[in-house]
PDB file of C-alpha atoms in Angstrom:
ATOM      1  CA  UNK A  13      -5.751  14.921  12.319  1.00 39.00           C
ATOM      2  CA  UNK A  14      -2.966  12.152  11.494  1.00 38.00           C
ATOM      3  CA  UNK A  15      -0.554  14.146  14.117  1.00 40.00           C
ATOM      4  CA  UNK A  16      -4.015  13.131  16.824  1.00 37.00           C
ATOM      5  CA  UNK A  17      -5.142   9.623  15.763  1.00 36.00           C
ATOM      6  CA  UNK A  18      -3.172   8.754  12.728  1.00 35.00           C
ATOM      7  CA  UNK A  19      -3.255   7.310   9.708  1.00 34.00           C
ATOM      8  CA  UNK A  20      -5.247   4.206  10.704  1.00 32.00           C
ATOM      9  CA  UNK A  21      -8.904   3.444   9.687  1.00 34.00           C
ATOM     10  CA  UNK A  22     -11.498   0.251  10.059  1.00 35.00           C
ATOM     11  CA  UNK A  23     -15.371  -0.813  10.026  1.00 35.00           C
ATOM     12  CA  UNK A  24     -16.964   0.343  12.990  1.00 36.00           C
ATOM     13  CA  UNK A  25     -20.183  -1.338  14.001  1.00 40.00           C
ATOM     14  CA  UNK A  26     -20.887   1.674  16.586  1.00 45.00           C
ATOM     15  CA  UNK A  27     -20.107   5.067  16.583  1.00 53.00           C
ATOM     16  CA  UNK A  28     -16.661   6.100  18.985  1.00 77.00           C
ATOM     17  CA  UNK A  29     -15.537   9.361  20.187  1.00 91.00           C
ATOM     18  CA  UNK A  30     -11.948  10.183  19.140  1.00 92.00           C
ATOM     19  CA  UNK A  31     -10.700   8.913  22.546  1.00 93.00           C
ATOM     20  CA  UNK A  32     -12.612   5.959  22.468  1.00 93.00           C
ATOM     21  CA  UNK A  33     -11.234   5.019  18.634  1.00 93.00           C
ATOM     22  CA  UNK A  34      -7.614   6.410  19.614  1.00 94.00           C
ATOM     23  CA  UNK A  35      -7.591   3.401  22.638  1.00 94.00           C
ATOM     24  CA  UNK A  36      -9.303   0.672  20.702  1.00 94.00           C
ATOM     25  CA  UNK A  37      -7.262  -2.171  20.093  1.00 95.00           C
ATOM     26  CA  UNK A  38      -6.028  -2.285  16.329  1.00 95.00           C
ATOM     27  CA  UNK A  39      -7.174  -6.454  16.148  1.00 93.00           C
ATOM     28  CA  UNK A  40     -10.834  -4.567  15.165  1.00 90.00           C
ATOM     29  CA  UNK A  41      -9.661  -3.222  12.197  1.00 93.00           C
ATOM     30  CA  UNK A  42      -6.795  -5.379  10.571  1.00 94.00           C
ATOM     31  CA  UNK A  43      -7.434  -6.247   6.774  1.00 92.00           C
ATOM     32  CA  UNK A  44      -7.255  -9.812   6.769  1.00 89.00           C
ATOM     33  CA  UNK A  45      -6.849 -11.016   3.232  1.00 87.00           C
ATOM     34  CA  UNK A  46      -3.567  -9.053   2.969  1.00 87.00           C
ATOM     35  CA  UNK A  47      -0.677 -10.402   0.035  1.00 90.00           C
ATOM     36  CA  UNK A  48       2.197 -11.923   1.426  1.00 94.00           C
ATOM     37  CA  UNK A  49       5.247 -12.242  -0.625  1.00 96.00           C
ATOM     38  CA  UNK A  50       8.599 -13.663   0.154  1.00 96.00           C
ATOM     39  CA  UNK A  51      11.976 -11.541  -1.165  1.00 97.00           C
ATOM     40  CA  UNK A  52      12.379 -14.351  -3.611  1.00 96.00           C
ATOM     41  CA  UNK A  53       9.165 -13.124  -5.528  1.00 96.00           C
ATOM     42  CA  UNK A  54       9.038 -11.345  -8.403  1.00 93.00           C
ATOM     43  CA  UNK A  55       8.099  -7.885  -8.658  1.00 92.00           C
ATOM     44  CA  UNK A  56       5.632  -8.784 -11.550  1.00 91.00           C
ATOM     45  CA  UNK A  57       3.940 -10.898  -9.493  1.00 92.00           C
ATOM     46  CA  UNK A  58       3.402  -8.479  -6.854  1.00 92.00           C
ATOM     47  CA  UNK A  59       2.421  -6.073  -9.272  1.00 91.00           C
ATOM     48  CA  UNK A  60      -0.549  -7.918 -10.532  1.00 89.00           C
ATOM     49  CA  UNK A  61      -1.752  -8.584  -7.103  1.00 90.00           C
ATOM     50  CA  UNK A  62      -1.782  -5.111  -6.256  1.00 91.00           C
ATOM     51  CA  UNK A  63      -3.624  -4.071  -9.331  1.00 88.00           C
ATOM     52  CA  UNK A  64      -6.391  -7.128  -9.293  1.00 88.00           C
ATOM     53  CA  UNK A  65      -6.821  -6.109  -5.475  1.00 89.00           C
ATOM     54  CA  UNK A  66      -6.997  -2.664  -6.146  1.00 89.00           C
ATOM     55  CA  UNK A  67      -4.373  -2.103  -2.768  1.00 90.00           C
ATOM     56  CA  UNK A  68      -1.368  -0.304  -2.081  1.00 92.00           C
ATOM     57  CA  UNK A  69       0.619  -2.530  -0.141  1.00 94.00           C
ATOM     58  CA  UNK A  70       1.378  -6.230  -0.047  1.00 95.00           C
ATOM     59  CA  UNK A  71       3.418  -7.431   2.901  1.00 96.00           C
ATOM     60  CA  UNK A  72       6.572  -8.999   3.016  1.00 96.00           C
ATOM     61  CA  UNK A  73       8.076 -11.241   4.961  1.00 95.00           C
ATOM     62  CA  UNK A  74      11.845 -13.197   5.010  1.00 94.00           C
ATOM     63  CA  UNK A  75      13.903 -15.182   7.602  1.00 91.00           C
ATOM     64  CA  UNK A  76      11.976 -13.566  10.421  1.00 90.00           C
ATOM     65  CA  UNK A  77      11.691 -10.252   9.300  1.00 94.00           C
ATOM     66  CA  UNK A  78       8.596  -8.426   8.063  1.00 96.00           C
ATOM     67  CA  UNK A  79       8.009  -5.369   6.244  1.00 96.00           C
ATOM     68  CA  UNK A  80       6.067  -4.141   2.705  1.00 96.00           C
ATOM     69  CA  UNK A  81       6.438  -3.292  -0.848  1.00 94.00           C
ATOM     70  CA  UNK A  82       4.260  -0.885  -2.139  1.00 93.00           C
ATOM     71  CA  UNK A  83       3.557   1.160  -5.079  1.00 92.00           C
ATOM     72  CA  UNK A  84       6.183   3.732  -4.724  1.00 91.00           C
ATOM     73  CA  UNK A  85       8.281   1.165  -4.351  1.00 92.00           C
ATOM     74  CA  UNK A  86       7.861  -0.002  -7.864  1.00 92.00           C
ATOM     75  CA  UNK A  87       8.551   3.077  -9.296  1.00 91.00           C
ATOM     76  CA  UNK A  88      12.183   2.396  -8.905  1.00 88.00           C
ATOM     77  CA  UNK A  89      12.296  -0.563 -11.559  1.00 87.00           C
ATOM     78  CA  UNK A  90      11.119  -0.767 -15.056  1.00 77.00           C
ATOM     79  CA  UNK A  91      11.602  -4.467 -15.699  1.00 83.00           C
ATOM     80  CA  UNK A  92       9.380  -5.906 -12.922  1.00 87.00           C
ATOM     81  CA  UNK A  93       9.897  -9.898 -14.527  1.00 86.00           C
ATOM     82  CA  UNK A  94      13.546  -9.470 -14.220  1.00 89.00           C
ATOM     83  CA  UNK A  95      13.652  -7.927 -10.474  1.00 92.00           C
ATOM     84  CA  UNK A  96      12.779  -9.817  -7.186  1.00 95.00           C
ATOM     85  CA  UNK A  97      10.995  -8.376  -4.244  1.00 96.00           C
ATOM     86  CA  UNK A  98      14.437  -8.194  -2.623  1.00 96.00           C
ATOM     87  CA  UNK A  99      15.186  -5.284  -4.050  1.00 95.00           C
ATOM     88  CA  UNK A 100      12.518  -3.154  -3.388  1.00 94.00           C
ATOM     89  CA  UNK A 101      10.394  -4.019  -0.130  1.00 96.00           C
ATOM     90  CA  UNK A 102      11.574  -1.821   3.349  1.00 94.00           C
ATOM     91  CA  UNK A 103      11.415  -3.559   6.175  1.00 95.00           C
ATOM     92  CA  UNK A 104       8.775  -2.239   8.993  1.00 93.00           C
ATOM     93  CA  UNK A 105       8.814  -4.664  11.923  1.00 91.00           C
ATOM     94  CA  UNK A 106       5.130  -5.424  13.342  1.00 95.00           C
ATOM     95  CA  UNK A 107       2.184  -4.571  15.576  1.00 96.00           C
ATOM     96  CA  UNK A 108       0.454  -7.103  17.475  1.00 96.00           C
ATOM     97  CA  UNK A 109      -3.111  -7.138  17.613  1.00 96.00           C
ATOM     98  CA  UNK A 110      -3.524  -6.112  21.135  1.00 96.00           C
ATOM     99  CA  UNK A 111      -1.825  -2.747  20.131  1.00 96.00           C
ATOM    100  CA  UNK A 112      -3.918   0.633  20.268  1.00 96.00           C
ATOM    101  CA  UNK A 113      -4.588   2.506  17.412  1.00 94.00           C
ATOM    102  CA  UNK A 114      -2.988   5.288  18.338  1.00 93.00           C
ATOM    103  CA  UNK A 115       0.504   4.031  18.843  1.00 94.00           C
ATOM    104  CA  UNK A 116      -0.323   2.234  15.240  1.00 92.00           C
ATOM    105  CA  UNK A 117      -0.466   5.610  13.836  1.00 90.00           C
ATOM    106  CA  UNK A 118       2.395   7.073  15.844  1.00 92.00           C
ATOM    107  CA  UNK A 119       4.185   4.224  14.515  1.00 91.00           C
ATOM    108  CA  UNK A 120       3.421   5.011  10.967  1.00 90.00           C
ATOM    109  CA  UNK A 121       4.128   8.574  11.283  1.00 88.00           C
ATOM    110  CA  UNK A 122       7.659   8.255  12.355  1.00 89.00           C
ATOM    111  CA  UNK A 123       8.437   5.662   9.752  1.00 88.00           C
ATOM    112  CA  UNK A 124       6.383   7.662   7.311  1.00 86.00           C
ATOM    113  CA  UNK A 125       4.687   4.317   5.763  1.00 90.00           C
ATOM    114  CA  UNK A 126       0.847   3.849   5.269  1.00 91.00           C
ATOM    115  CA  UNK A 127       1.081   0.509   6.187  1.00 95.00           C
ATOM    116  CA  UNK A 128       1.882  -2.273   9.087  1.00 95.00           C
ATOM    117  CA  UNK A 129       1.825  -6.119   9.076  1.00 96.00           C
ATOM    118  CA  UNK A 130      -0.310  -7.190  12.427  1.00 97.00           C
ATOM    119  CA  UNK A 131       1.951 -11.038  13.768  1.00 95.00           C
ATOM    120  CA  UNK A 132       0.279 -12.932  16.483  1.00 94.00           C
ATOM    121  CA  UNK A 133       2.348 -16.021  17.756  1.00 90.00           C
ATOM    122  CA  UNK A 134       4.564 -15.298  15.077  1.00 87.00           C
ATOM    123  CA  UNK A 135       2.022 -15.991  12.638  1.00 91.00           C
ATOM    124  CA  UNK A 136       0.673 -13.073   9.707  1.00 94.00           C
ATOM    125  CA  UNK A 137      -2.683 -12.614  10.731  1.00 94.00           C
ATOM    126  CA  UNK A 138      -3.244  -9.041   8.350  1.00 94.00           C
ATOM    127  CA  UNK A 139      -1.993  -5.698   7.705  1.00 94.00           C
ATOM    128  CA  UNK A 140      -3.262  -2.001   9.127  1.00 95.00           C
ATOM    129  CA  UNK A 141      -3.333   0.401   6.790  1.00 93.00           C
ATOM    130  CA  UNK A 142      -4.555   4.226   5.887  1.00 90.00           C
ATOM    131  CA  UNK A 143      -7.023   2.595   4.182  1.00 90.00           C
ATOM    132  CA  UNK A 144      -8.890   0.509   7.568  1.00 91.00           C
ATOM    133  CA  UNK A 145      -8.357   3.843   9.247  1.00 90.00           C
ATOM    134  CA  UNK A 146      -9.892   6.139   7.272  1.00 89.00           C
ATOM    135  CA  UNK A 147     -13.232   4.000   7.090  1.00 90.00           C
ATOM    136  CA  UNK A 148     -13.446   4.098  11.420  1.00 90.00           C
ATOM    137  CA  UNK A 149     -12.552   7.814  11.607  1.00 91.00           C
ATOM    138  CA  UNK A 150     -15.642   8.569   9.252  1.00 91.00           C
ATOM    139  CA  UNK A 151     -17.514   7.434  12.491  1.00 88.00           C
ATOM    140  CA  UNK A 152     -16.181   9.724  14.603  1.00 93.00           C
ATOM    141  CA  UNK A 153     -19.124  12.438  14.531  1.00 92.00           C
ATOM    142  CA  UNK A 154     -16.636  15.340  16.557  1.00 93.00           C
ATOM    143  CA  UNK A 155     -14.393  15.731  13.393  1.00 93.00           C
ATOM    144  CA  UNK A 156     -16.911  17.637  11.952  1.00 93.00           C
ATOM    145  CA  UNK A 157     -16.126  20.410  14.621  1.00 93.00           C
ATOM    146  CA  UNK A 158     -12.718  20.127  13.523  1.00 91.00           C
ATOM    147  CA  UNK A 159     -11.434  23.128  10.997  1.00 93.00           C
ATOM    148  CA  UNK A 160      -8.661  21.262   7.970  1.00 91.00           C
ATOM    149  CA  UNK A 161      -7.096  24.758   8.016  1.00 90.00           C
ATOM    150  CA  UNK A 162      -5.846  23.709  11.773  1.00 87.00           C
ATOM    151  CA  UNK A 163      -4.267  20.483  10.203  1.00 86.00           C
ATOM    152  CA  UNK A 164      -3.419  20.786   6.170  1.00 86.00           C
ATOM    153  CA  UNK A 165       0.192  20.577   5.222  1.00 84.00           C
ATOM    154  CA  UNK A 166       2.167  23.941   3.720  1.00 84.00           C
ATOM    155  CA  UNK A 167       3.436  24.547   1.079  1.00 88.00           C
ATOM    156  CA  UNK A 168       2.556  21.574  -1.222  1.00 90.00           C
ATOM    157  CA  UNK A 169       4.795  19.663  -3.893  1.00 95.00           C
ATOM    158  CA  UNK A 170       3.371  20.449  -6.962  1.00 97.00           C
ATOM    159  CA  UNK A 171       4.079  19.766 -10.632  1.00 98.00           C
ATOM    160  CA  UNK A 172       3.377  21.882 -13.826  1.00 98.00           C
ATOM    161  CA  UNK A 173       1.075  19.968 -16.297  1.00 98.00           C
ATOM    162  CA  UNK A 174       4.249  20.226 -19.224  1.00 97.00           C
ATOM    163  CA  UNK A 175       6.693  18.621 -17.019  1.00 97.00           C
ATOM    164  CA  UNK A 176       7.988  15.339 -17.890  1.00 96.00           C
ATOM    165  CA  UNK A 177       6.429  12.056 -16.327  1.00 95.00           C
ATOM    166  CA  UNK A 178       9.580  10.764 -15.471  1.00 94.00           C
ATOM    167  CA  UNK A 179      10.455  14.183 -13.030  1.00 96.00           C
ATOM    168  CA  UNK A 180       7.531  12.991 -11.352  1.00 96.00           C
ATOM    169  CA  UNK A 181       8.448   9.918 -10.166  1.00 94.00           C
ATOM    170  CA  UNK A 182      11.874  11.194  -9.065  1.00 95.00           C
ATOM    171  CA  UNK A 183      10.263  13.819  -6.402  1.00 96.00           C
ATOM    172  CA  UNK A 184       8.243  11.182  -5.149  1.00 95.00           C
ATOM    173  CA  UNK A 185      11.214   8.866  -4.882  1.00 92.00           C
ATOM    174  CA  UNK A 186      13.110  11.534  -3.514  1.00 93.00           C
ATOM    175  CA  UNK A 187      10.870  12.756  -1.008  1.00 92.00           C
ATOM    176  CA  UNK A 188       8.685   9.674  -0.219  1.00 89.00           C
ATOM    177  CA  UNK A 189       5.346  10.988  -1.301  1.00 92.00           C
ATOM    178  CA  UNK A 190       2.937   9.187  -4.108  1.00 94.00           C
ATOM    179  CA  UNK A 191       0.602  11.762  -4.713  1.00 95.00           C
ATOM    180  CA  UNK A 192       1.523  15.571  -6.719  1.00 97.00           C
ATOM    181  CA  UNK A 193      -1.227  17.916  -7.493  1.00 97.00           C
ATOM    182  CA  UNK A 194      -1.110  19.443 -11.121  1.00 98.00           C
ATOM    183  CA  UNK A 195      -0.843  22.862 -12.171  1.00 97.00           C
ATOM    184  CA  UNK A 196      -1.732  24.835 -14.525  1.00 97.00           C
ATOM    185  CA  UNK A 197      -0.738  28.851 -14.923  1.00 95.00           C
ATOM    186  CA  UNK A 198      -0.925  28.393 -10.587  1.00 92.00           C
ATOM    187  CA  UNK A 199      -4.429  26.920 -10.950  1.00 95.00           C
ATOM    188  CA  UNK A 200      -5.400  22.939  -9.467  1.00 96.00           C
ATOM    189  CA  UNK A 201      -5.877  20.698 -13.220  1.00 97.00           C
ATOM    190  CA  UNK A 202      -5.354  17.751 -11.494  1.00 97.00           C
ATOM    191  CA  UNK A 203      -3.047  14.791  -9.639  1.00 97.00           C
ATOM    192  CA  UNK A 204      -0.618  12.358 -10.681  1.00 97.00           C
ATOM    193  CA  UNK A 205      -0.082   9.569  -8.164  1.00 96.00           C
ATOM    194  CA  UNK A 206       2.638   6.925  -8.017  1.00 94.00           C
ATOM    195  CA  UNK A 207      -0.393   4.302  -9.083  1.00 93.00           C
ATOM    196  CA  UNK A 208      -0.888   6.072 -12.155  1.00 93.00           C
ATOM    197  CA  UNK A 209       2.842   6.013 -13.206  1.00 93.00           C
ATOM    198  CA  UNK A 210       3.730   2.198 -12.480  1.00 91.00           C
ATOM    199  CA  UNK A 211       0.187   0.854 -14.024  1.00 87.00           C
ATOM    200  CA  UNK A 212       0.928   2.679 -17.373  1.00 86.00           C
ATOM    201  CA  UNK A 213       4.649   2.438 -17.406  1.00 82.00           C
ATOM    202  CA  UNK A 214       5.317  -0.668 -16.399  1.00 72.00           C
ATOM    203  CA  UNK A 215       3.228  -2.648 -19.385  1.00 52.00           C
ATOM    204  CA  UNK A 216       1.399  -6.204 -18.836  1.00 47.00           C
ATOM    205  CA  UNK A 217       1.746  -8.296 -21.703  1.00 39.00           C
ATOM    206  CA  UNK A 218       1.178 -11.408 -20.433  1.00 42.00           C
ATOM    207  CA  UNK A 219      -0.712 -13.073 -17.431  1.00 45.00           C
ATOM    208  CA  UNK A 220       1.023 -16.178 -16.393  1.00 40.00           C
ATOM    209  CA  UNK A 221      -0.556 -17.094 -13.287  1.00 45.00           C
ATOM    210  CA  UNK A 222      -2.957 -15.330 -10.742  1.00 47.00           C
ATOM    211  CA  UNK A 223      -1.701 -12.238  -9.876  1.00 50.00           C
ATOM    212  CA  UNK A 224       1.339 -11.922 -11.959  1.00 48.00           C
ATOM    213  CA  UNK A 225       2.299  -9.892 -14.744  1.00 51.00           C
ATOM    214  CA  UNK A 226       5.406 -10.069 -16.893  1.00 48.00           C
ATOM    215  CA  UNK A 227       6.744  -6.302 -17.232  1.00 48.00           C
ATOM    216  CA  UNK A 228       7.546  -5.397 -20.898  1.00 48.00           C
ATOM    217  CA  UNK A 229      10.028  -3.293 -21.224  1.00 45.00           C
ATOM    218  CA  UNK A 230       9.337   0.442 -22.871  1.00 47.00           C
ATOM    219  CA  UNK A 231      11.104   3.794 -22.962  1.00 56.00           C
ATOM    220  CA  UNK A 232      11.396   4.720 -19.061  1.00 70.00           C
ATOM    221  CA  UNK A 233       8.861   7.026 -18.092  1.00 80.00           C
ATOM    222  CA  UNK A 234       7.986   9.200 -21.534  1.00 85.00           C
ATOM    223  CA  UNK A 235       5.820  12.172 -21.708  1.00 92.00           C
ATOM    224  CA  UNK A 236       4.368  14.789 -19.367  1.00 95.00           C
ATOM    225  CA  UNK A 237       2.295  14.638 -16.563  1.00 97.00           C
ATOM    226  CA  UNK A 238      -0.835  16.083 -18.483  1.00 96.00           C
ATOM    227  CA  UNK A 239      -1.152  12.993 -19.804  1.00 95.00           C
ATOM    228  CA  UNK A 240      -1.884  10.107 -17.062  1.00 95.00           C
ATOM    229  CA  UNK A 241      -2.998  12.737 -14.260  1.00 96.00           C
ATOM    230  CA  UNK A 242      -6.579  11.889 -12.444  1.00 95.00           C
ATOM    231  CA  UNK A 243      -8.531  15.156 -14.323  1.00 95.00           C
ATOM    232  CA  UNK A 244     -11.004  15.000 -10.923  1.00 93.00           C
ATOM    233  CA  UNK A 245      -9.156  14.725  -7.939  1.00 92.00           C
ATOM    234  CA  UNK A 246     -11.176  15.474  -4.340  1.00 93.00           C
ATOM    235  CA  UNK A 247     -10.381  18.783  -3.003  1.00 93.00           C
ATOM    236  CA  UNK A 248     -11.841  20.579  -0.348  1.00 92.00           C
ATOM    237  CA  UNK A 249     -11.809  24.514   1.036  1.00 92.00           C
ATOM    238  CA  UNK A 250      -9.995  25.421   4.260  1.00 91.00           C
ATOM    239  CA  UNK A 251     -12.966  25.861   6.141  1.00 93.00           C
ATOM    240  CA  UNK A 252     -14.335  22.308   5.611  1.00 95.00           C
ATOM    241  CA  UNK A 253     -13.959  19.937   8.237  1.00 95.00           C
ATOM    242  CA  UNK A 254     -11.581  16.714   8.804  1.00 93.00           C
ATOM    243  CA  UNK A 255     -14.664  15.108   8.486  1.00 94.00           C
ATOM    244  CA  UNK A 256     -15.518  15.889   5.501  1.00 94.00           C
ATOM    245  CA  UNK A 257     -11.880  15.191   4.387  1.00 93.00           C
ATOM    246  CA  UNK A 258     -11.944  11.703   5.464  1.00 92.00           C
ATOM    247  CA  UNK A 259     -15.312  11.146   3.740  1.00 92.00           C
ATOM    248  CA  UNK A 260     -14.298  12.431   0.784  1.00 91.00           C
ATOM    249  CA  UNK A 261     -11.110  10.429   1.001  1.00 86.00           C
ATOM    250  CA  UNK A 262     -12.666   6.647   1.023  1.00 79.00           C
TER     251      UNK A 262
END
């Protein structure tokens, strides 16, 4: 489905056909309220906003350039009150609002992000993420005719549930992914995500203004997977429909 339409999701108000969402322009489904940081922010700060605001992403912006800093990003520092935003955010270039949602999605593909700030007139006016897209594909009543089998991803990344939390977050640093299913003797147990890691790893002690926690610092990354994985995650069988993937997914 992502290699179709992308990655890109929204409130719809009526119901599109793929073609119809695939042309809209992306200025219908931008998230608004998005967290802008400059490179001269701490990553503590960053890292409270994204928690509070339950998002991935916040985006970034410095001396004309514009990009994000997300969650995976954080897992490469363990003293988040002693590292600025420098460090960490990618830059991403932007979309304007006039842009279709399809080439939003291409776009994300080939830069394999999940995110994109929207600049009108040089000004931030939001960010398009998975997250928008997601919500205007669940209007799209012809995914339901639409097999996952034809689409899902093989083989998977996966992680046994004895292996260390810290091996983890290297194969998602190393292969730019933030989510690894759990196994057990070959059998599904759960899903550790890159959310999971840096909101239990990377301690809060102390909340000095809105949005900002000061990182304390503990042993890097300790224990096995088994312990912080989601024991529920949403899974699906081959035969169901992208539909019901998407639904499942928001």
């Amino acid at each position: 489905l992502f290699n179709r339409v992308g990655c890109i999701t929204g409130f719809l108000s009526l119901t599109k056909t793929l073609k119809e969402l695939a042309f809209s322009e992306i200025r219908d489904f931008v998230h608004e309220h998005a967290s802008v940081f400059s490179t001269e922010d701490l990553a503590s700060k960053v890292l409270g906003e994204l928690k509070e605001k339950d998002r991935y992403e916040a985006v970034v912006t410095s001396q004309g350039k514009f990009g994000l800093v997300t969650v995976r990003n954080l897992l490469d520092i363990d003293q988040p009150s002693q590292t600025k935003v420098e460090r960490v955010w990618k830059v991403t270039g932007t979309l304007s609002p006039r842009m279709r949602v399809l080439e939003a999605a291409d776009w994300m593909i080939r830069n394999n992000i999940r995110a994109i700030p929207v600049v009108e007139n040089k000004e931030i006016v939001g960010c398009i993420s998975q997250v928008e897209l997601i919500n205007a594909l669940c209007e799209v009543d012809e995914l339901s005719e639409v097999p996952v089998k034809g689409l899902m991803r093989q083989p998977v990344v996966s992680i046994d549930i004895n292996e260390r939390t810290a091996l983890a977050r290297r194969i998602m640093l190393e292969k730019g992914i933030s989510h690894i299913p759990v196994v057990e003797y070959n059998r599904l147990v759960g899903i550790v995500t890159a959310e999971s890691i840096v909101h239990t790893f990377i301690t809060p002690i102390v909340r000095t203004t809105r949005g900002e926690v000061v990182g304390e610092k503990v042993d890097r990354f300790p224990g096995t997977v088994g312990g912080i994985m989601d024991l529920h995650p949403f899974t699906v069988g081959p035969d169901a429909s992208i539909l019901d993937v998407i639904k499942g997914l928001r």
